[in-house]
PDB file of C-alpha atoms in Angstrom:
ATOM      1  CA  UNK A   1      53.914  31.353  93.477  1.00  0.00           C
ATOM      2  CA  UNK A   2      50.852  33.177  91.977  1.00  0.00           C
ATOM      3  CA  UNK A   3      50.847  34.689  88.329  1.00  0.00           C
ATOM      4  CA  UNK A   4      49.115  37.028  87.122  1.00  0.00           C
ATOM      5  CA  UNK A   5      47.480  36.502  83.558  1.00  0.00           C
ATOM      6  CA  UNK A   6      46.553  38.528  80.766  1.00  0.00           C
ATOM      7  CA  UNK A   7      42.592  38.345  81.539  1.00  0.00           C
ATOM      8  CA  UNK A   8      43.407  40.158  85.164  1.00  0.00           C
ATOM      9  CA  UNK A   9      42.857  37.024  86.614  1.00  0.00           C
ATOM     10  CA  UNK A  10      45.401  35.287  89.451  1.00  0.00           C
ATOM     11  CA  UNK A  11      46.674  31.758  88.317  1.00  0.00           C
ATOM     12  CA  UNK A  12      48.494  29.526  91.500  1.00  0.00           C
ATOM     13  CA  UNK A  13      52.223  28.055  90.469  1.00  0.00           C
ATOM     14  CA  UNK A  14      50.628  24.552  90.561  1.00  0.00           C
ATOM     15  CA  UNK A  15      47.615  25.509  87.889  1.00  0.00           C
ATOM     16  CA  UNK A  16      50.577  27.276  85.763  1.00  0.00           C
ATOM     17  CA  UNK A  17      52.172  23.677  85.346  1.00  0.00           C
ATOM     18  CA  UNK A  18      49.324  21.826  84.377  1.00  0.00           C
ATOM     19  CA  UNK A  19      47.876  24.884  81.829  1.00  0.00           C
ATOM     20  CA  UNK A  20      51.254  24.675  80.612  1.00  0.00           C
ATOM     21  CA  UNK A  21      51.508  21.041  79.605  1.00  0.00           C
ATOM     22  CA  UNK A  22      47.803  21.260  78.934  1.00  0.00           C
ATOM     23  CA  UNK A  23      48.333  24.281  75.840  1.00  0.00           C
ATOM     24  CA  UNK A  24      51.798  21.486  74.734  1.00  0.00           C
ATOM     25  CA  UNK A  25      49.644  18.813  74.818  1.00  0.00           C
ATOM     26  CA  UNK A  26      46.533  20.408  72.736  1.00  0.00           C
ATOM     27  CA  UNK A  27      48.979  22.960  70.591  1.00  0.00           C
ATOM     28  CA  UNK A  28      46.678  23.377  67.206  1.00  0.00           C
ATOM     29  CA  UNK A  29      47.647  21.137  64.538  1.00  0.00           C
ATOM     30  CA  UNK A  30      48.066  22.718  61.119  1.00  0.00           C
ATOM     31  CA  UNK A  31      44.876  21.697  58.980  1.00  0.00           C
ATOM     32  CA  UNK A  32      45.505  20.851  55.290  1.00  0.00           C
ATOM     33  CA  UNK A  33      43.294  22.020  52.457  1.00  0.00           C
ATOM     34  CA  UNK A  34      42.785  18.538  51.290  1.00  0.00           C
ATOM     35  CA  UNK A  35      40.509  17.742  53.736  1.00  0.00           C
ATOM     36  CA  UNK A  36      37.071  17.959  52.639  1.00  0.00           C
ATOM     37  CA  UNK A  37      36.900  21.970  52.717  1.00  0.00           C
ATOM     38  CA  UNK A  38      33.058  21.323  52.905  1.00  0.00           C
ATOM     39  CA  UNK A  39      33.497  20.206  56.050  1.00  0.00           C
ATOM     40  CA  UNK A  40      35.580  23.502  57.646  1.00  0.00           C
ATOM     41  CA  UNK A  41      33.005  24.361  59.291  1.00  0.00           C
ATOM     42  CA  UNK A  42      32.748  25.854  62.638  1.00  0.00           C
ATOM     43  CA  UNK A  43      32.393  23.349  65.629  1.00  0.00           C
ATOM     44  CA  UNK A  44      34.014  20.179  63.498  1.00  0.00           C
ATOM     45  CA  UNK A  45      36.808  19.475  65.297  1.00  0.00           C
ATOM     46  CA  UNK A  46      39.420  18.938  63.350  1.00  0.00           C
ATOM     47  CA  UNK A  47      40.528  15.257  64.032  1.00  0.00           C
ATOM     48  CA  UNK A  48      36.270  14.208  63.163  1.00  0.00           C
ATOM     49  CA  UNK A  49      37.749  16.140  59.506  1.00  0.00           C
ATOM     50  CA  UNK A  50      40.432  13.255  59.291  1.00  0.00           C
ATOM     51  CA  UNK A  51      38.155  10.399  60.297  1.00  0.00           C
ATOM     52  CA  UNK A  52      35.441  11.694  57.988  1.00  0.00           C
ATOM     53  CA  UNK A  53      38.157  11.878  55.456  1.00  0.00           C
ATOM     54  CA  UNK A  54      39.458   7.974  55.691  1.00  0.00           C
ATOM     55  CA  UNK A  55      35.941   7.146  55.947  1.00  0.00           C
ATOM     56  CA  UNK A  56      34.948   8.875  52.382  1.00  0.00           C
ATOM     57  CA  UNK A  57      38.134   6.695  50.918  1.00  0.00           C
ATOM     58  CA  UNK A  58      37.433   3.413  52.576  1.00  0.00           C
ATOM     59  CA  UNK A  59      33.610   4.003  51.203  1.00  0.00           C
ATOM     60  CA  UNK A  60      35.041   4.500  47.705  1.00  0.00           C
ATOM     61  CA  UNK A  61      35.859   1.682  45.077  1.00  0.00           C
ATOM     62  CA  UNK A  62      39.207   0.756  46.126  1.00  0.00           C
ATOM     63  CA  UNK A  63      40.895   3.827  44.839  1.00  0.00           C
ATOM     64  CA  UNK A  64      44.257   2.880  45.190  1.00  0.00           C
ATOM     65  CA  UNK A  65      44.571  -0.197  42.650  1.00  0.00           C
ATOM     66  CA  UNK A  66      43.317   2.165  39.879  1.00  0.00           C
ATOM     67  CA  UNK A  67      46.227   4.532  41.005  1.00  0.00           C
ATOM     68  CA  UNK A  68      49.012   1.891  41.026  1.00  0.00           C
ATOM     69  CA  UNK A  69      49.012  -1.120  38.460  1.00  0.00           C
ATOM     70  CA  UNK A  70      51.675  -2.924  40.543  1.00  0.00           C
ATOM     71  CA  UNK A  71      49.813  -3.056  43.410  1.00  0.00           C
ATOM     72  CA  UNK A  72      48.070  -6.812  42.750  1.00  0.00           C
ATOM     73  CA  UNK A  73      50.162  -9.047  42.035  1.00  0.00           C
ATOM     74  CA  UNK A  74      48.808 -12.279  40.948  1.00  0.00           C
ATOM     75  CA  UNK A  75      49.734 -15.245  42.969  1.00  0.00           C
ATOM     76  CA  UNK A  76      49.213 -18.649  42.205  1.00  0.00           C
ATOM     77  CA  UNK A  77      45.820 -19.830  43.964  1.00  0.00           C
ATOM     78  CA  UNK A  78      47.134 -22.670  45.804  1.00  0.00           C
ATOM     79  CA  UNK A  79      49.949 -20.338  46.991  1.00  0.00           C
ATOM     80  CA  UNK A  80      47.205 -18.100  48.438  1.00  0.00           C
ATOM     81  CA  UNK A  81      44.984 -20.521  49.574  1.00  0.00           C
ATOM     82  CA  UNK A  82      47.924 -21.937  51.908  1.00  0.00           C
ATOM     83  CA  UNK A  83      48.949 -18.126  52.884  1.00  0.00           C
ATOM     84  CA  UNK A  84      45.131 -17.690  53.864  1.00  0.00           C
ATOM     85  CA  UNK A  85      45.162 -21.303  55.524  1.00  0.00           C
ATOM     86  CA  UNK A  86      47.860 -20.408  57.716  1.00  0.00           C
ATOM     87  CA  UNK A  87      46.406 -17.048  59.162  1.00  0.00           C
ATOM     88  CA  UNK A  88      43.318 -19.161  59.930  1.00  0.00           C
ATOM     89  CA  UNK A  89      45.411 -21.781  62.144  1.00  0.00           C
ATOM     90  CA  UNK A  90      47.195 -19.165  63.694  1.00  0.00           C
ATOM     91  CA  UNK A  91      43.790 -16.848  64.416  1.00  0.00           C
ATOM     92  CA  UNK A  92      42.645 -20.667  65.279  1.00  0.00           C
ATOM     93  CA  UNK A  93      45.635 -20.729  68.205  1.00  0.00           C
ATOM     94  CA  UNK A  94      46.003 -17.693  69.150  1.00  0.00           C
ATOM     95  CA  UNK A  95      42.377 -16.059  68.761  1.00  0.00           C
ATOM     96  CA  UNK A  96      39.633 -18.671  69.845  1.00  0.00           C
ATOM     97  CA  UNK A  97      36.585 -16.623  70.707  1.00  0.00           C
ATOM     98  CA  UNK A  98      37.560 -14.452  67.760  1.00  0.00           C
ATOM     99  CA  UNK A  99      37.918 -17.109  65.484  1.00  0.00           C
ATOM    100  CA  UNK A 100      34.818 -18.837  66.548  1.00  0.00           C
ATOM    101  CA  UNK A 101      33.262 -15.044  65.540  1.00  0.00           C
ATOM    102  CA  UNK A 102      34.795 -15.071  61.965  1.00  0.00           C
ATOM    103  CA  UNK A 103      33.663 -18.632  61.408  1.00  0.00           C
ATOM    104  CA  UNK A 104      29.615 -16.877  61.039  1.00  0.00           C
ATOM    105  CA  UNK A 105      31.627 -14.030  58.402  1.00  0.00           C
ATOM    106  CA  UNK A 106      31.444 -15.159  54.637  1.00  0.00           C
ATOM    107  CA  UNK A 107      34.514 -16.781  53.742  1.00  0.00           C
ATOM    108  CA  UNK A 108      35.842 -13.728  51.894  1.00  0.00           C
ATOM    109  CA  UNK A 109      35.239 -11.640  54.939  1.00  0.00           C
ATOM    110  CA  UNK A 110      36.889 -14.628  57.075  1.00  0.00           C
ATOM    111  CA  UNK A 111      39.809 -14.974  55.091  1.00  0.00           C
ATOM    112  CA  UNK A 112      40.571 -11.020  54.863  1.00  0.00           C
ATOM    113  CA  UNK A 113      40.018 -10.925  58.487  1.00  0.00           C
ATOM    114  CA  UNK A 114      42.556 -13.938  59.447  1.00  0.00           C
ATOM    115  CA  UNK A 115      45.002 -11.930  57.167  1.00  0.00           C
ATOM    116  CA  UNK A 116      44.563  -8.378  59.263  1.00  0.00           C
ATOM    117  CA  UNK A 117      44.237 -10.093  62.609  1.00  0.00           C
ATOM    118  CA  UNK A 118      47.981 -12.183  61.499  1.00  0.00           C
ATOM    119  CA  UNK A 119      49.725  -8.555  60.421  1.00  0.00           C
ATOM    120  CA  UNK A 120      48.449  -7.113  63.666  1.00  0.00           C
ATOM    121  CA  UNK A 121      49.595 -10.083  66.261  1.00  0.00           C
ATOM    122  CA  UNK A 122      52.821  -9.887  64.334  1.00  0.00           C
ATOM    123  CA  UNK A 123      53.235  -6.162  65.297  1.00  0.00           C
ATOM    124  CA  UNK A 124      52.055  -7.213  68.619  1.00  0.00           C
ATOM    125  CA  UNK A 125      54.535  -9.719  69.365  1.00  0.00           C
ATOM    126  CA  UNK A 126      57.248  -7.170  68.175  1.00  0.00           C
ATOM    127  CA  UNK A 127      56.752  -4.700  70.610  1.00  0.00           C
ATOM    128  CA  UNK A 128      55.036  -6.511  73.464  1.00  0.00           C
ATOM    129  CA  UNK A 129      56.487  -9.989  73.046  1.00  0.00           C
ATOM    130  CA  UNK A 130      59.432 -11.703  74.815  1.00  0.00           C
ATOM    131  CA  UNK A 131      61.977 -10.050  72.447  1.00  0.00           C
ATOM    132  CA  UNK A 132      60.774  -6.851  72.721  1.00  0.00           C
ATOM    133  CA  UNK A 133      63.447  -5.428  74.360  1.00  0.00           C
ATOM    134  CA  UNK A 134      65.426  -6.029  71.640  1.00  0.00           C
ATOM    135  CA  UNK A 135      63.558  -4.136  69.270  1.00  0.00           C
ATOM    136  CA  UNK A 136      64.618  -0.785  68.045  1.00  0.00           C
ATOM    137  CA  UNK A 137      63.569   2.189  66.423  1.00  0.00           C
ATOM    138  CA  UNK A 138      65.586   0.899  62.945  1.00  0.00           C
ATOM    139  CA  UNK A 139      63.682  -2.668  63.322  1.00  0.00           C
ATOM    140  CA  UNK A 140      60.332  -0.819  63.874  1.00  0.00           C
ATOM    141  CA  UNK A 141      60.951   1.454  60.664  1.00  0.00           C
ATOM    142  CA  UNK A 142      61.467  -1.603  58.625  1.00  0.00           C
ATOM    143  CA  UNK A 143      58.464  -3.247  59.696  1.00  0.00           C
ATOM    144  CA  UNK A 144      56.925   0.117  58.874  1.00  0.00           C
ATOM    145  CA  UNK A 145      57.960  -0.039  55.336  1.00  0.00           C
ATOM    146  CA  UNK A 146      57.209  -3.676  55.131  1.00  0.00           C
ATOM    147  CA  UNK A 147      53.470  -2.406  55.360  1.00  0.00           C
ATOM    148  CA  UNK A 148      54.165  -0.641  52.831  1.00  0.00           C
ATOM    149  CA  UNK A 149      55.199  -2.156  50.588  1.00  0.00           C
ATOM    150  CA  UNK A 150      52.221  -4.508  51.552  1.00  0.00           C
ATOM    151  CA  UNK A 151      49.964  -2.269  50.339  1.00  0.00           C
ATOM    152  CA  UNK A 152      52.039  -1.822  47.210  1.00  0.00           C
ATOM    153  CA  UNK A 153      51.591  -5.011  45.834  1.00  0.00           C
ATOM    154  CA  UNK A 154      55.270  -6.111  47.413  1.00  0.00           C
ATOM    155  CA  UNK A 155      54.972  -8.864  50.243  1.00  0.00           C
ATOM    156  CA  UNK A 156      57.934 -10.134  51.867  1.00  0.00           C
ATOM    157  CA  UNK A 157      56.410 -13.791  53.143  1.00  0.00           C
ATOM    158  CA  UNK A 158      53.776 -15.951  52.374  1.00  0.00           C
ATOM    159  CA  UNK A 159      51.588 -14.061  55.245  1.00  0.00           C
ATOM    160  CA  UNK A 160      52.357 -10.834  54.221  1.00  0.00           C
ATOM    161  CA  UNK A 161      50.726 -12.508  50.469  1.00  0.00           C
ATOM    162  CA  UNK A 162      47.505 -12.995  52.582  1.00  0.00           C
ATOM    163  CA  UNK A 163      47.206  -9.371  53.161  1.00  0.00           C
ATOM    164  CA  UNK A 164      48.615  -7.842  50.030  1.00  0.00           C
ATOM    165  CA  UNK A 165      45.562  -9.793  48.599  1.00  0.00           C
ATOM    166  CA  UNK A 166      43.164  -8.851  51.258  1.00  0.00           C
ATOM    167  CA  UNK A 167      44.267  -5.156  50.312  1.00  0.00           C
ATOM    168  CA  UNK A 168      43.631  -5.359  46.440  1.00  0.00           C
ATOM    169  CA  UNK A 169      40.262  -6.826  47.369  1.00  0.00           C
ATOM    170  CA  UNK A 170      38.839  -4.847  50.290  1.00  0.00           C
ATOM    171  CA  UNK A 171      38.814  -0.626  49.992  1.00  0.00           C
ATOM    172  CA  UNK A 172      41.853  -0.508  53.279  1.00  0.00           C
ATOM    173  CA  UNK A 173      43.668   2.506  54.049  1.00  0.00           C
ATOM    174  CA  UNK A 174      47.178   2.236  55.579  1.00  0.00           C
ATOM    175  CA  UNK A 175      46.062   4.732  58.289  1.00  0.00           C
TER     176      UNK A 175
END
C-alpha cells in the first residue's frame, strides 16, 4: 500500500509502520519551567536540560539536608562502622576487580561507594536474580519507596544505614 503525505510526497505501507512507531516512540515530552530557563535555548535538546539540571544539584552543597532536618539521623558509630563493614565484604565477594579499584579511593569515598554498589546489587538480585520471577509490580513499588525513605533519613536495615549516611554526606540525587 502507498500513502500519500501531506508534503506531496509517496510513503510505502512498510515506511508508514516504522514512521509511525518512530513519531510514538519520540512524541515531545512536555518541558517544565523549572528547568534552567537559561538554558531553553534553541538546539539543547531537551533531555541535555535534565542532565544539566541534576548536574547543577549534585554540584551544590547537599541541598536536601538543609531542606529536611529528619533526613540524618544519627547512628551510633560502631553501628555504622559494621553497616559500612558489611557492604565492603559483600563488594569484597561479589565485586573483586571493583573492589580492588575502591581500595586506591579515600576511605570516605570507599565506604560511600561499598554503600551505593550494596543498594544497587540488591536491586539487581531483585529483578535479575533466581527469584525474580516472583517479583511483582507491588514488591518493586515498595522497594521504590524504601529508597525513599533512604534518602529521607528512614532506613529499613543496617545496609540501608550505610547509604542513608552516604546520602547526608555526599550531594546524591534520587534520580
Amino acid at each position: 500500500m502507498i500513502k500519500l503525505l501531506d508534503n506531496g510526497k509517496f510513503l510505502h505501507s512498510k515506511s508508514l509502520v516504522t514512521r509511525a512507531r518512530a513519531e510514538v516512540i519520540a512524541a515531545p515530552k512536555r518541558s517544565s519551567q523549572r528547568a534552567s530557563p537559561r538554558l531553553l535555548k534553541h538546539g539543547i535538546p531537551h533531555t541535555d536540560l535534565q542532565v544539566h539540571e541534576i548536574v547543577v544539584r549534585q554540584s551544590q552543597a547537599n541541598s536536601l539536608s538543609k531542606q529536611d532536618i529528619c533526613r540524618k539521623p544519627e547512628f551510633h558509630p560502631a553501628f555504622l562502622e559494621e553497616a559500612y563493614e558489611r557492604c565492603r565484604n559483600i563488594c569484597a565477594e561479589y565485586a573483586k576487580t571493583f573492589y580492588l579499584g575502591t581500595r586506591l579511593m579515600t576511605e570516605e569515598r570507599q565506604t560511600a561507594t561499598w554503600a551505593i554498589y550494596v543498594w544497587c546489587r540488591r536491586t539487581d538480585e531483585l529483578v535479575d536474580g533466581p527469584n525474580a520471577v516472583l517479583m511483582s509490580t507491588v514488591v518493586l513499588d515498595r522497594w521504590e519507596e524504601r529508597l525513599q525513605d533512604i534518602f529521607y533519613g528512614r532506613p529499613f536495615d543496617m545496609l540501608d544505614t550505610a547509604l542513608t549516611d552516604t546520602i547526608s554526606k555526599f550531594p546524591l540525587d534520587i534520580k
